[in-house]
Amino acid sequence: MSEPNAATSERPTLMAVGDLRDALAALERGKVSVAVAALMAIDEDSWRALERRVAAVGGDLRGLLLAAADGNTSLLTAG
């Protein structure tokens, strides 16, 4: 079994980014179970990388998900 290198663990996988996008879209449509399934598919290293990236722009992943669940998409399109 090989250990992940530092460069890999700093970035989410493309699959994880797609899973997060799918989760946010599902939340926007009110499909909570689909969103949970998509979030559960994200690997641990990618999850940490996603949290760091969201924090780097002044947000937090939990807040982003809660806002999407409440139908507030302004956080998704702010820029």
Tab-separated table of C-alpha atoms in Angstrom:
chain	number	residue	atom	x	y	z
A	1	MET	CA	0.000	0.000	0.000
A	2	SER	CA	1.493	3.350	-0.983
A	3	GLU	CA	1.192	6.552	0.986
A	4	PRO	CA	-0.351	9.560	-0.729
A	5	ASN	CA	2.208	12.196	-1.577
A	6	ALA	CA	1.859	15.719	-0.208
A	7	ALA	CA	0.948	17.249	-3.574
A	8	THR	CA	-1.932	14.841	-4.077
A	9	SER	CA	-3.416	15.343	-0.615
A	10	GLU	CA	-3.461	19.150	-1.057
A	11	ARG	CA	-5.909	18.879	-3.950
A	12	PRO	CA	-9.338	17.305	-4.112
A	13	THR	CA	-9.745	14.693	-6.796
A	14	LEU	CA	-11.845	15.572	-9.832
A	15	MET	CA	-14.309	12.929	-8.686
A	16	ALA	CA	-14.636	14.639	-5.282
A	17	VAL	CA	-15.231	18.025	-6.897
A	18	GLY	CA	-17.936	16.440	-9.038
A	19	ASP	CA	-19.468	14.804	-5.978
A	20	LEU	CA	-19.545	18.152	-4.165
A	21	ARG	CA	-21.138	19.820	-7.195
A	22	ASP	CA	-23.723	17.031	-7.340
A	23	ALA	CA	-24.434	17.412	-3.611
A	24	LEU	CA	-24.956	21.165	-3.921
A	25	ALA	CA	-27.228	20.713	-6.934
A	26	ALA	CA	-29.223	18.046	-5.096
A	27	LEU	CA	-29.621	20.306	-2.075
A	28	GLU	CA	-30.819	23.084	-4.337
A	29	ARG	CA	-33.487	20.700	-5.693
A	30	GLY	CA	-34.442	19.565	-2.171
A	31	LYS	CA	-33.037	16.052	-2.656
A	32	VAL	CA	-31.312	15.634	0.701
A	33	SER	CA	-30.709	11.885	0.426
A	34	VAL	CA	-29.020	12.336	-2.965
A	35	ALA	CA	-26.866	15.115	-1.494
A	36	VAL	CA	-25.837	12.949	1.454
A	37	ALA	CA	-24.916	10.083	-0.870
A	38	ALA	CA	-22.763	12.408	-2.978
A	39	LEU	CA	-21.007	13.801	0.104
A	40	MET	CA	-20.398	10.328	1.491
A	41	ALA	CA	-18.600	9.407	-1.746
A	42	ILE	CA	-15.881	12.032	-1.145
A	43	ASP	CA	-12.621	10.519	0.073
A	44	GLU	CA	-11.057	11.812	3.288
A	45	ASP	CA	-8.059	13.560	1.685
A	46	SER	CA	-10.251	15.335	-0.846
A	47	TRP	CA	-12.671	16.372	1.896
A	48	ARG	CA	-9.847	18.049	3.817
A	49	ALA	CA	-8.576	19.709	0.636
A	50	LEU	CA	-12.069	21.018	-0.152
A	51	GLU	CA	-12.401	22.421	3.365
A	52	ARG	CA	-9.049	24.198	3.030
A	53	ARG	CA	-9.997	25.701	-0.329
A	54	VAL	CA	-13.339	26.988	0.908
A	55	ALA	CA	-11.651	28.410	4.024
A	56	ALA	CA	-9.053	30.136	1.842
A	57	VAL	CA	-11.791	32.288	0.311
A	58	GLY	CA	-13.259	33.149	3.695
A	59	GLY	CA	-15.964	30.522	3.972
A	60	ASP	CA	-16.566	27.190	5.554
A	61	LEU	CA	-17.786	24.045	3.862
A	62	ARG	CA	-20.407	23.315	6.519
A	63	GLY	CA	-21.869	26.809	6.116
A	64	LEU	CA	-21.900	26.426	2.351
A	65	LEU	CA	-23.797	23.137	2.598
A	66	LEU	CA	-26.279	24.520	5.143
A	67	ALA	CA	-26.911	27.584	2.990
A	68	ALA	CA	-27.507	25.388	-0.061
A	69	ALA	CA	-29.889	23.209	1.952
A	70	ASP	CA	-31.835	26.345	2.895
A	71	GLY	CA	-32.031	27.366	-0.759
A	72	ASN	CA	-29.535	30.229	-0.424
A	73	THR	CA	-27.460	29.952	-3.573
A	74	SER	CA	-25.838	33.382	-3.237
A	75	LEU	CA	-22.832	31.755	-1.559
A	76	LEU	CA	-22.430	29.467	-4.554
A	77	THR	CA	-22.266	32.278	-7.069
A	78	ALA	CA	-20.486	34.983	-5.042
A	79	GLY	CA	-17.285	36.058	-6.593
